[in-house]
Short mmCIF file of C-alpha atoms in Angstrom, two decimals:
data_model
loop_
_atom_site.label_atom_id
_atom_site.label_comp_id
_atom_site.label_asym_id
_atom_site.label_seq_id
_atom_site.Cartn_x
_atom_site.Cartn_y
_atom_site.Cartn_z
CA UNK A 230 -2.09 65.32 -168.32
CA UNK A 231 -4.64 63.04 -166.85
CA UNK A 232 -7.96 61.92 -168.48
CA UNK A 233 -11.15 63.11 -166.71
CA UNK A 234 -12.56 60.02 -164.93
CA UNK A 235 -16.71 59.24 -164.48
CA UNK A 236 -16.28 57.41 -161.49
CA UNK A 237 -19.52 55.67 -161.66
CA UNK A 238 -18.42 53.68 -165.03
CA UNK A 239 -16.15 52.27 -162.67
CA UNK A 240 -18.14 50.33 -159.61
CA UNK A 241 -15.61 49.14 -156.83
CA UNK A 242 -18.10 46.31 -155.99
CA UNK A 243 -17.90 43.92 -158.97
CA UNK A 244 -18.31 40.58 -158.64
CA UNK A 245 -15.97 37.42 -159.63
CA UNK A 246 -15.98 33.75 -160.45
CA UNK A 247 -13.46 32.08 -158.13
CA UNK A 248 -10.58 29.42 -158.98
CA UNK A 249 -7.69 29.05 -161.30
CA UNK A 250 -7.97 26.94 -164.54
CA UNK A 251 -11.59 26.14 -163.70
CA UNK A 252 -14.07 25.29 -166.16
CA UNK A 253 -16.25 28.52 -165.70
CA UNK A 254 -20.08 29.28 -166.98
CA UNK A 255 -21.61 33.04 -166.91
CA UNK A 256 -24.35 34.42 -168.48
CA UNK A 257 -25.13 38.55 -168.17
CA UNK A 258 -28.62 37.23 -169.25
CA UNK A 259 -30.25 33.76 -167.66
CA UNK A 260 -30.68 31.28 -170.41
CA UNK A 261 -28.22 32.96 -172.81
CA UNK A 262 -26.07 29.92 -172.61
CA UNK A 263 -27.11 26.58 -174.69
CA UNK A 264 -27.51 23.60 -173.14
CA UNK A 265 -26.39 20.20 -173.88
CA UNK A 266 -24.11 21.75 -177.16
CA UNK A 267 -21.84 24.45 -177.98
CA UNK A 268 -23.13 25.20 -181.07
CA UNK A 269 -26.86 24.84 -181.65
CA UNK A 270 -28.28 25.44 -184.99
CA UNK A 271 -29.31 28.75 -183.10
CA UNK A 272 -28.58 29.98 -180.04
CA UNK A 273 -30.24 31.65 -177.42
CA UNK A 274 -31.77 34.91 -177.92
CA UNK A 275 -30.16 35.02 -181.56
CA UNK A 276 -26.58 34.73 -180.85
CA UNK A 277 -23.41 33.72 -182.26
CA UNK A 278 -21.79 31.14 -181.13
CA UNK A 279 -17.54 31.64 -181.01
CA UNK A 280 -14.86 30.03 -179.89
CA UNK A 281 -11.73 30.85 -178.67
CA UNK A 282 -8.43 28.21 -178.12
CA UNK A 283 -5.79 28.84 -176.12
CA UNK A 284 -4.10 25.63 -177.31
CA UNK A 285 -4.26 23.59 -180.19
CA UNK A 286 -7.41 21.08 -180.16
CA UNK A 287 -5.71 18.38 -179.83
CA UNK A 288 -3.44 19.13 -176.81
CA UNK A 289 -3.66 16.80 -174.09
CA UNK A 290 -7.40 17.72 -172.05
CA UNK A 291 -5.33 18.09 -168.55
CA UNK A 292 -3.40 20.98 -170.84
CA UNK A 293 -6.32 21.91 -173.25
CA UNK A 294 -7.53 25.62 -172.95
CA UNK A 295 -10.67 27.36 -174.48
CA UNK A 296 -13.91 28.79 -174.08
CA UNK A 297 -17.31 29.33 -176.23
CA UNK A 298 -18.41 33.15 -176.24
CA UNK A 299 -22.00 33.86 -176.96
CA UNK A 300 -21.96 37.08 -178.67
CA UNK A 301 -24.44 39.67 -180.57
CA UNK A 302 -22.03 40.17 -183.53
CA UNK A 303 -18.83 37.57 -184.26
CA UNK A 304 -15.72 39.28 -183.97
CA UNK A 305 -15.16 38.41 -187.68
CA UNK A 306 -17.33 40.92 -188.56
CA UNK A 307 -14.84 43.97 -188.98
CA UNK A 308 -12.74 46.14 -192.33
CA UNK A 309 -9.64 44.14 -193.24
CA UNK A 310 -6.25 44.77 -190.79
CA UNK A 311 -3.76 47.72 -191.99
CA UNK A 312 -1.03 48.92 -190.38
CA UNK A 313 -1.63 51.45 -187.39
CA UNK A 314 -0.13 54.62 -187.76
CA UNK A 315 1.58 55.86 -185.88
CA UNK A 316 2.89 52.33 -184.62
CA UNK A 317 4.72 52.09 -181.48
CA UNK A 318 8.62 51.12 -182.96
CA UNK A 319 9.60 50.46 -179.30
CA UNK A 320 7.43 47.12 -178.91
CA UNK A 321 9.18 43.94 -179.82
CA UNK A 322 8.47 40.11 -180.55
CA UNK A 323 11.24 39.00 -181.60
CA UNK A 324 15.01 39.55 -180.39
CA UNK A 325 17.90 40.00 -182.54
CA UNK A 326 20.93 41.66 -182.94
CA UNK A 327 19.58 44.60 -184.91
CA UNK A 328 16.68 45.27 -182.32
CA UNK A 329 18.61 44.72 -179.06
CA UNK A 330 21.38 43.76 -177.32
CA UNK A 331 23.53 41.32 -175.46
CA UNK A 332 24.92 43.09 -171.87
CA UNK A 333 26.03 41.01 -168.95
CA UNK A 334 26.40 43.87 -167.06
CA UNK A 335 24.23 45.03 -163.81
CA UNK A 336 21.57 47.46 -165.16
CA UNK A 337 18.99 49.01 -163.00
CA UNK A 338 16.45 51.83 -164.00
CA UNK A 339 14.78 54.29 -161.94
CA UNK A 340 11.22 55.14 -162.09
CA UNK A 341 9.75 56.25 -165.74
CA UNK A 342 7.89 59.47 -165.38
CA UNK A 343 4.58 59.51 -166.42
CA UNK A 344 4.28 61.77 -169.97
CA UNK A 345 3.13 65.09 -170.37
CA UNK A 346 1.01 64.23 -173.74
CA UNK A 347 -2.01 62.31 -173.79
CA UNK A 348 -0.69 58.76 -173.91
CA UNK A 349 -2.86 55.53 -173.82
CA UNK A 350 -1.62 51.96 -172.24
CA UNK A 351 -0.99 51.03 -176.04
CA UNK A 352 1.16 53.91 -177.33
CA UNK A 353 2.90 53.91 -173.30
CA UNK A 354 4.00 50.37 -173.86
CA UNK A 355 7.66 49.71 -174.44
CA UNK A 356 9.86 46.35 -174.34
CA UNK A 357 12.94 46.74 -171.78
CA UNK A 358 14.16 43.49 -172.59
CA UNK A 359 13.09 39.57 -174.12
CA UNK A 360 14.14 36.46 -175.43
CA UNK A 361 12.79 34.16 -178.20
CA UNK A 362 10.29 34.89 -180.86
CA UNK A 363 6.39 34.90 -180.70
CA UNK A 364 6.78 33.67 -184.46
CA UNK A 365 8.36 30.64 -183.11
CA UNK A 366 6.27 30.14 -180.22
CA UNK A 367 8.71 30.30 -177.95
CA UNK A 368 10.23 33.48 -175.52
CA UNK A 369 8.99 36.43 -173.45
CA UNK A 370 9.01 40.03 -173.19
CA UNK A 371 9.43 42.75 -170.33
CA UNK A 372 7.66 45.68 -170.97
CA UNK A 373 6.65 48.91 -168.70
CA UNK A 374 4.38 50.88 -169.31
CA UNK A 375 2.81 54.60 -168.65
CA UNK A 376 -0.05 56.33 -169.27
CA UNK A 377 -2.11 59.23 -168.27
CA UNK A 378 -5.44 58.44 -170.55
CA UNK A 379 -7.94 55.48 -170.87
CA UNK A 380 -8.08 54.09 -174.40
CA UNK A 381 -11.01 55.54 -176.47
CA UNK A 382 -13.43 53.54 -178.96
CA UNK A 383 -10.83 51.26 -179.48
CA UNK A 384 -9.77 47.55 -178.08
CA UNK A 385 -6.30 45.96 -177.99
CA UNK A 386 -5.52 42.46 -178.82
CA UNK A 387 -2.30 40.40 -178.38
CA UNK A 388 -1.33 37.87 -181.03
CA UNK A 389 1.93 37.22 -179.71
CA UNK A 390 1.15 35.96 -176.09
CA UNK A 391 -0.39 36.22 -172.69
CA UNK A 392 0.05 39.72 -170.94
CA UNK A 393 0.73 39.50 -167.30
CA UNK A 394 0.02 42.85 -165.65
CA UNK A 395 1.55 43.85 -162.64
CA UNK A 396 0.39 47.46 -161.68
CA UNK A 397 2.45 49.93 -159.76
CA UNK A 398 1.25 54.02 -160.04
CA UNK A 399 -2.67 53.63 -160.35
CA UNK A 400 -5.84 51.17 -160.75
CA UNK A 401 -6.08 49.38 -164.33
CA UNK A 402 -9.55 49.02 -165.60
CA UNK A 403 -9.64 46.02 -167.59
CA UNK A 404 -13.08 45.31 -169.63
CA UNK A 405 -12.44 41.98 -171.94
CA UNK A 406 -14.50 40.11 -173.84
CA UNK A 407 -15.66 37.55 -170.87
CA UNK A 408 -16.23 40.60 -168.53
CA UNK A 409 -14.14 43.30 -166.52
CA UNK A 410 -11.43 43.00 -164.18
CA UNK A 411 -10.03 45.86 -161.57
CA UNK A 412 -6.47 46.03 -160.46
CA UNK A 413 -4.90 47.83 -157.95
CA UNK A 414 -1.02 48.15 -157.41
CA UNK A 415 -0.62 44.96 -155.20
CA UNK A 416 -2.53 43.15 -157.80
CA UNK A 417 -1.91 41.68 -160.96
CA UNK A 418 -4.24 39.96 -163.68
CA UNK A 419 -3.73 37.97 -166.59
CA UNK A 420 -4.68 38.59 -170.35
CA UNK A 421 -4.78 35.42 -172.50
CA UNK A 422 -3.28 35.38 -176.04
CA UNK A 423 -6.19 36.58 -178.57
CA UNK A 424 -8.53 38.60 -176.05
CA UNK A 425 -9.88 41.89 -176.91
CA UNK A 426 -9.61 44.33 -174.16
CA UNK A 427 -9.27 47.77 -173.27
CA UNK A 428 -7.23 49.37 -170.42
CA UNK A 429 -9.27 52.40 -168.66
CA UNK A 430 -7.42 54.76 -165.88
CA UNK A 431 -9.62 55.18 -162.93
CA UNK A 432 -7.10 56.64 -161.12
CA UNK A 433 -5.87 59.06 -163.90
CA UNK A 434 -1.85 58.60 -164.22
CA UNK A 435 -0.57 55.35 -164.34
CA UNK A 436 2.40 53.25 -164.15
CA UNK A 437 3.55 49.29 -164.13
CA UNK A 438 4.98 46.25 -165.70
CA UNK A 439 3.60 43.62 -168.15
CA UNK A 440 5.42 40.15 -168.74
CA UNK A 441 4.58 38.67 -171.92
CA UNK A 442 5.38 34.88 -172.61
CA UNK A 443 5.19 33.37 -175.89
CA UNK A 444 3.67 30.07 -176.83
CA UNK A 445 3.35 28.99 -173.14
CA UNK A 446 0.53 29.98 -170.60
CA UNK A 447 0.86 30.53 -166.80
CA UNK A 448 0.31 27.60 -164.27
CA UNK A 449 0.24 27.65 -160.59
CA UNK A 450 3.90 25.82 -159.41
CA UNK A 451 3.89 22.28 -158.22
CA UNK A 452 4.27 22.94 -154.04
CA UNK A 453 6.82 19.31 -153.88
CA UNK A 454 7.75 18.69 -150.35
CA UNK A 455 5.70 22.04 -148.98
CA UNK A 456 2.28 19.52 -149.83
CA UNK A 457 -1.22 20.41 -150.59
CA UNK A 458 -1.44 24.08 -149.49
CA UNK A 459 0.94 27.42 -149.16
CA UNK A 460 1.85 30.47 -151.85
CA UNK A 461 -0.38 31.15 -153.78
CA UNK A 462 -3.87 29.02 -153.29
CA UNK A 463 -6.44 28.35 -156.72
CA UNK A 464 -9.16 29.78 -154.90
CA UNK A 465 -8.30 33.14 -154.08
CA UNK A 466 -7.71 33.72 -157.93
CA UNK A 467 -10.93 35.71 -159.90
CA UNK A 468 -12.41 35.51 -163.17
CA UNK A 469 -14.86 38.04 -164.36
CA UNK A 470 -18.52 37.22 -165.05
CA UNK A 471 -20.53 38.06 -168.08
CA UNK A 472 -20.80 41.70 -169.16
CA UNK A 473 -21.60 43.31 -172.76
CA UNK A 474 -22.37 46.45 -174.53
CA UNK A 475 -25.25 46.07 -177.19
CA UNK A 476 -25.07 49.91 -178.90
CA UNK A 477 -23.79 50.84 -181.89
CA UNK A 478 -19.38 51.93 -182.15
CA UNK A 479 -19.16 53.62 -185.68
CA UNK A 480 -15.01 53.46 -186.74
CA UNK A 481 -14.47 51.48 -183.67
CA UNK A 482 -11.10 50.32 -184.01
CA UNK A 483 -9.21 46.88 -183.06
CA UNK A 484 -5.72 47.00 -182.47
CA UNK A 485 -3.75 43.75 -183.05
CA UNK A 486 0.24 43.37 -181.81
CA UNK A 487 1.04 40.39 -184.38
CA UNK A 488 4.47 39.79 -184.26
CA UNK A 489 5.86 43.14 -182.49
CA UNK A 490 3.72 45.35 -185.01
CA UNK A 491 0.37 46.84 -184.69
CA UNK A 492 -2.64 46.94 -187.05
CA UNK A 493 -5.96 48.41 -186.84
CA UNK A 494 -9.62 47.17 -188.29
CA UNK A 495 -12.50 49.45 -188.30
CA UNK A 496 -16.08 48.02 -186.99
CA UNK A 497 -19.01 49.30 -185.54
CA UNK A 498 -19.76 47.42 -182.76
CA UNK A 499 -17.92 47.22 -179.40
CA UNK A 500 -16.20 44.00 -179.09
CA UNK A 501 -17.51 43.42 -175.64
CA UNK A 502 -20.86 42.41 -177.16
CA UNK A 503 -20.52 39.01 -175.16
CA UNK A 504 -23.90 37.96 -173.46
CA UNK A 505 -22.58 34.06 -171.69
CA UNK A 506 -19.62 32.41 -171.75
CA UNK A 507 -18.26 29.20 -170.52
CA UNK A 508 -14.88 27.73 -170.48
CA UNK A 509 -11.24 27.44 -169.00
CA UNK A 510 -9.72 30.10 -171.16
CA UNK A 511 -10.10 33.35 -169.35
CA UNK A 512 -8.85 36.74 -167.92
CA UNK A 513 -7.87 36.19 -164.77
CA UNK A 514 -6.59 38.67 -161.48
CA UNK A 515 -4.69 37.86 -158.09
CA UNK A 516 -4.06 39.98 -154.87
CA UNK A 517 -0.69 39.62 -153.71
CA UNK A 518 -1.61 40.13 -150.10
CA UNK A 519 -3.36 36.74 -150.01
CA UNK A 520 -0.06 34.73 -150.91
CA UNK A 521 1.20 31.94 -147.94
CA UNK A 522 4.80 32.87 -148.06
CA UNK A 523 7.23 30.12 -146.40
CA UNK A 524 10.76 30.99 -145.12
CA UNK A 525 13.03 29.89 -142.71
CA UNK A 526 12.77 28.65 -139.51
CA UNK A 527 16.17 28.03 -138.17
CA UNK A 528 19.09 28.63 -140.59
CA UNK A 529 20.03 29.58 -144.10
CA UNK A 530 18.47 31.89 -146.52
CA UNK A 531 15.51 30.22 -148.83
CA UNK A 532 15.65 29.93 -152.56
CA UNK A 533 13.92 32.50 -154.18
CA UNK A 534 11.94 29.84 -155.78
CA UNK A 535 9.58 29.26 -152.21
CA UNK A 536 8.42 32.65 -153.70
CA UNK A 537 6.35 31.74 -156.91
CA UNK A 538 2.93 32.93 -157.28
CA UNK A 539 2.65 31.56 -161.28
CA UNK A 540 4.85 29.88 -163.44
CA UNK A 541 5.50 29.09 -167.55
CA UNK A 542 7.20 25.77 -167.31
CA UNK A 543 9.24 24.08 -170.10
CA UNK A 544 9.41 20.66 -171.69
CA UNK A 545 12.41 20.23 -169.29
CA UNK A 546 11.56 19.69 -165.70
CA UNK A 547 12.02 22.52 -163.22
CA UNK A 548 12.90 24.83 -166.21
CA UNK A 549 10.79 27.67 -166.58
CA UNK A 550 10.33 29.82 -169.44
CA UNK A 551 9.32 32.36 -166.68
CA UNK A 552 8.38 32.52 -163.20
CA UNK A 553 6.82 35.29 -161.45
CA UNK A 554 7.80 35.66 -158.13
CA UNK A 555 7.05 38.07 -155.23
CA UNK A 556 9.19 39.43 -152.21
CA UNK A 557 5.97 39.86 -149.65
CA UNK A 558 5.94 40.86 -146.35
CA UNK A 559 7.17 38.23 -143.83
CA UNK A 560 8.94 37.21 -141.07
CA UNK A 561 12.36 36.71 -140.58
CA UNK A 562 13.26 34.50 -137.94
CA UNK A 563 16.88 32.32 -139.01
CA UNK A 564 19.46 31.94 -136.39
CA UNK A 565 23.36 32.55 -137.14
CA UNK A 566 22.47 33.61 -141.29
CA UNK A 567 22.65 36.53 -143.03
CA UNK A 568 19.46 37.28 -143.86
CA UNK A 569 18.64 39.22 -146.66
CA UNK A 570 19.29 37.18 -150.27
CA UNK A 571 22.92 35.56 -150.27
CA UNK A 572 25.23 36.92 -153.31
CA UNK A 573 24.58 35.02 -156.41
CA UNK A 574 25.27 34.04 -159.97
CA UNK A 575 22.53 32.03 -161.46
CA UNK A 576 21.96 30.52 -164.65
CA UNK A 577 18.45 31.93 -164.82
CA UNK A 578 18.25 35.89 -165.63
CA UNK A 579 15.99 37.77 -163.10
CA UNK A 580 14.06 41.12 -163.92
CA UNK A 581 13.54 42.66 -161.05
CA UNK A 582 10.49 44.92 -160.09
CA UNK A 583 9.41 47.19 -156.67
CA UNK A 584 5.30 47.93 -156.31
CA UNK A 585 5.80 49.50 -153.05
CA UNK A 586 7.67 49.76 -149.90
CA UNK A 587 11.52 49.15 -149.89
CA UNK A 588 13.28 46.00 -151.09
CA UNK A 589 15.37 43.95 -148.39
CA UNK A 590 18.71 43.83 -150.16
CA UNK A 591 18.95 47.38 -151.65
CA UNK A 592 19.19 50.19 -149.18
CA UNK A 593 19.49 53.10 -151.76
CA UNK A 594 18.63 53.34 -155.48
CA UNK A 595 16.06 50.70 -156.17
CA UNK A 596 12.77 52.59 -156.35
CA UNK A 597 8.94 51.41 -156.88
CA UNK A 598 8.53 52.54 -160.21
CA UNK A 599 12.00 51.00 -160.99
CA UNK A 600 13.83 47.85 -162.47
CA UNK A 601 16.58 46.15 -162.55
CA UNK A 602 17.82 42.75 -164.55
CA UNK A 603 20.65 40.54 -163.39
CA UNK A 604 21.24 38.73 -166.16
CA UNK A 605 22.60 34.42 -166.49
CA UNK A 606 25.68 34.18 -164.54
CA UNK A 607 26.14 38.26 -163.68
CA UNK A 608 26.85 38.23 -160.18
CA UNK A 609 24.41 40.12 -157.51
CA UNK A 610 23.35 40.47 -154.11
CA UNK A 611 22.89 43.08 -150.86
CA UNK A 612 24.51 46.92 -151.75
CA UNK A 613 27.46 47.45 -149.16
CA UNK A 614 25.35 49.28 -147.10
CA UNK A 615 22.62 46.52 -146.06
CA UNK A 616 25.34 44.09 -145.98
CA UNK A 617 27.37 46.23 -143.35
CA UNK A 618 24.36 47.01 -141.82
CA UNK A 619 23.36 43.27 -141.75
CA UNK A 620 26.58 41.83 -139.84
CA UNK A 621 27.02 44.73 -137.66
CA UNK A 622 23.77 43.29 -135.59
CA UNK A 623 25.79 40.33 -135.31
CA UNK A 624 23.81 37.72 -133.34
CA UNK A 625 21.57 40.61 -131.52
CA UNK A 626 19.07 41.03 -134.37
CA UNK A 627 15.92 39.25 -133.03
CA UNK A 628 13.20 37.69 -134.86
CA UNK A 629 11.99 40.82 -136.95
CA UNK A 630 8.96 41.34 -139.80
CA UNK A 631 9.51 42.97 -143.13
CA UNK A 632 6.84 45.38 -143.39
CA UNK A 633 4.93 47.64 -145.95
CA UNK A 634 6.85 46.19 -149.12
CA UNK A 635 6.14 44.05 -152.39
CA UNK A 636 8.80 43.55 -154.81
CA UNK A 637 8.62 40.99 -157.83
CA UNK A 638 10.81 39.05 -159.93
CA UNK A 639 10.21 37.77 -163.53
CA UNK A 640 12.94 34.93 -163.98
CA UNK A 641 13.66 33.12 -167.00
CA UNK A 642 15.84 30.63 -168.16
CA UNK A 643 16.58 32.06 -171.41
CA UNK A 644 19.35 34.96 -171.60
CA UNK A 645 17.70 38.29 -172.47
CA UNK A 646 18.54 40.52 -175.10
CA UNK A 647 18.09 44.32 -173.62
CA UNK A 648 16.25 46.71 -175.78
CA UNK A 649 18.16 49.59 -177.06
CA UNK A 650 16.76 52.81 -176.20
CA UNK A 651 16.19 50.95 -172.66
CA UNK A 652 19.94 50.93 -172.59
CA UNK A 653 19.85 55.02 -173.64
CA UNK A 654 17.43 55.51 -171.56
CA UNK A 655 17.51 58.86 -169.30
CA UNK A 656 16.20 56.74 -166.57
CA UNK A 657 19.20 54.05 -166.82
CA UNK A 658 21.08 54.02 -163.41
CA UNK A 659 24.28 54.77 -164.73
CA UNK A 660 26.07 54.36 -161.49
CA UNK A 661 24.14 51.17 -160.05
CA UNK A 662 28.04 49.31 -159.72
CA UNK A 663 28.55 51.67 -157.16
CA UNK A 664 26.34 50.09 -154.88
CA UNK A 665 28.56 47.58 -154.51
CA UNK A 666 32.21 49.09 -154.43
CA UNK A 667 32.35 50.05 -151.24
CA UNK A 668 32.56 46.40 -150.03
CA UNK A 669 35.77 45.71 -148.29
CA UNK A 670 37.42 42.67 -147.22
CA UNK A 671 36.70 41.28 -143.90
CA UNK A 672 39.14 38.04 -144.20
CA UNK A 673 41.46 37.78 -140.90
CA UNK A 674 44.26 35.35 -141.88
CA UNK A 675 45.21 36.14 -137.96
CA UNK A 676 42.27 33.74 -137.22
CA UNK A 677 43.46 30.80 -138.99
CA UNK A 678 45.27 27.95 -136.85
CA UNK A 679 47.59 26.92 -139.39
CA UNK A 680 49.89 29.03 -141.29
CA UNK A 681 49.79 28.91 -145.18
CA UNK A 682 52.38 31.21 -146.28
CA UNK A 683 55.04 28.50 -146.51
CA UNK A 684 52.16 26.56 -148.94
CA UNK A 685 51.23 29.67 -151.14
CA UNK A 686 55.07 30.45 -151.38
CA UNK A 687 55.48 27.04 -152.87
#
């Protein structure tokens, strides 16, 4: 059941601020913003001055993230916070035995079909899998989500951590408290910890992924020996300029995930009642087309690392608390490799994603809409059909592009717990390990110059 859409409240030619982790000023109004202070004995026009940290105030100023919102109303001005009924028992922010659990195994999922009832983003969200604890600061969550209606008088905030949305069945319509933001599948946007916002369905029924990280915020990766420019660049990321509602919301609610759970406060005023704003701390989208992919040009298959668009690093160097990374089109061009990714068993876990298209090293099974995780040291790689495929060609294969496809990764270096009705889910790929038993053995002892029964007998 899809919502009915006014397609006018949603204008395809908004405008953005360009950059990442600039130090942005907007105003929906000129002169709304004060000048020479952040908080003047009054502000312009007669509004509040707020801010909001994304960081503690005295983290280091190359680190330091927040921004001043100059509102009609403070958000502080709502009922207290109660517990929202009904909750949503399938979101979690902290992983334990008793909510999840541990499974080395290959899992994949196939595409989640949307819901017949009217379902919002909040009550479509569910965790898959996680690590950590947003009461400790530290960890991250995979969730997916559907939905077939935009939510109504009502605004969602996350406590627990940054959302990273990654679309793939229908535009998201993202209005936050510095302005609104429009996704399309191919895109993805950003949600800081503590932002109101609410998630509208242009499209009607809609489908995707959302990383959450705890205690950490997204960076763009260092680019090392690659040098000043390639994946993703700062510029072609967007902010949102100033927007606001001024009229009256009776029983408007807020919806708060603190710690896994929801609760709901009552005001009535719309929460997007922000005139200016300045700061580094904002909402923030990306278009996956524009990323500078790098690959090989004469032998060997690349990390998937060359792939990054943002990362969550860790006190320890080259550690991530998560990466996201993409699987864009390119061109393949390596001379006596096998191309598509090598088999592997890494000591990061890697949640797996497809947008659109078909992904390189899966011939059958692995659908957009779908998932799959490949957890620390589980072994993966090509099903036995793309790697039959793949030697067959032999040396004849060509330089050749990989076309009309974007797949994503979230990888993390802490081992995931897996959610349990994820694990009982109808959509769970029960026979995904049989992608991978029809690989035979290919060794020819004949070709060996030296014979080594006489060693292995002894």
């Amino acid at each position: 059941m899809a919502s009915e859409v006014n397609s006018s409240e949603f204008p395809e030619d908004l405008e953005y601020l360009f950059g990442f982790g600039n130090s942005f000023s907007s105003e929906a109004i000129v002169g709304a913003l004060p000048q020479g202070q952040n908080s003047p004995l009054v502000c312009p026009f007669g509004l509040y001055a707020e801010q909001i940290s994304g960081t503690s105030f005295t983290a280091p100023r190359k680190l330091n993230l927040r921004s001043w919102l100059y509102r009609i109303k403070p958000s502080v001005t709502h009922e207290p916070f109660k517990p929202r009924v009904p909750g949503n028992d399938k979101l979690i922010a902290e992983f334990n035995q008793f909510n999840s659990s541990a499974n080395p195994t290959q899992i994949r999922w196939k595409p989640v079909d949307i819901p017949d009832n009217p379902t919002d983003f909040v009550d479509g969200l569910q965790t898959i899998c996680g690590a950590g604890s947003s009461y400790l600061r530290h960890g991250y969550a995979v969730h997916m989500y559907t939905a077939n209606k935009s939510m109504d008088n009502c605004a969602f905030c996350n406590a627990d951590g940054d959302f990273l949305f990654v679309p793939q069945k229908g535009r998201l319509w993202l209005t936050t408290e510095c302005g609104r933001l429009q996704i399309c599948p191919g895109e993805v946007a950003v949600v800081p910890q503590g932002f109101r916002f609410t998630v509208s369905l242009p499209d009607g029924p809609s489908r995707g992924y959302v990383a959450e990280i705890f205690g950490a915020h997204f960076h763009l990766p260092d680019l090392g020996p690659i040098g000043a420019n390639g994946l993703a660049a700062a510029r072609d990321f967007l902010a949102p300029i100033a927007w606001f509602e001024e009229a009256t919301r009776p029983n408007y609610l807020i919806i708060q995930k603190y710690g896994g759970e929801l609760f709901t406060a009552k005001q009535d005023f719309s929460p997007f009642n922000v005139v200016a704003w300045h700061g580094n701390y904002v909402p923030y989208k990306y278009d996956l087309n524009k990323f500078c992919p790098y690959n090989t040009v004469l032998v060997d298959h690349g990390d998937p690392s060359i792939n990054t668009v943002l990362t969550a690093p860790t006190e320890k160097p080259g550690v991530a608390l998560l990466d996201f990374v993409i699987f864009p089109p390119r061109w393949l061009v390596a001379e006596h490799t096998f191309r598509p990714p090598y088999y592997h068993r890494n000591c990061m876990s890697e949640f797996m994603g497809l947008i659109y298209g078909n992904y390189e090293a899966k011939a059958d099974g692995f659908l957009p809409g779908g998932a799959s995780l490949h957890s620390c040291m589980t072994p993966h790689g090509p099903d036995t059909k793309t790697y039959e495929a793949t030697i067959a060609r032999q040396e004849n294969a060509g330089p050749y592009k990989i076309t009309e496809t974007m797949a994503f990764m979230f990888e993390s270096y802490l081992i995931p717990r897996v959610c349990h009705w994820a694990l009982e889910s109808p959509f769970l790929d029960r026979d995904y390990y049989q992608c991978w038993i029809g690989l035979q053995s290919h060794f020819r002892k004949q070709d060996c110059s030296k014979d080594f029964s006489a060693e292995a007998v002894e």
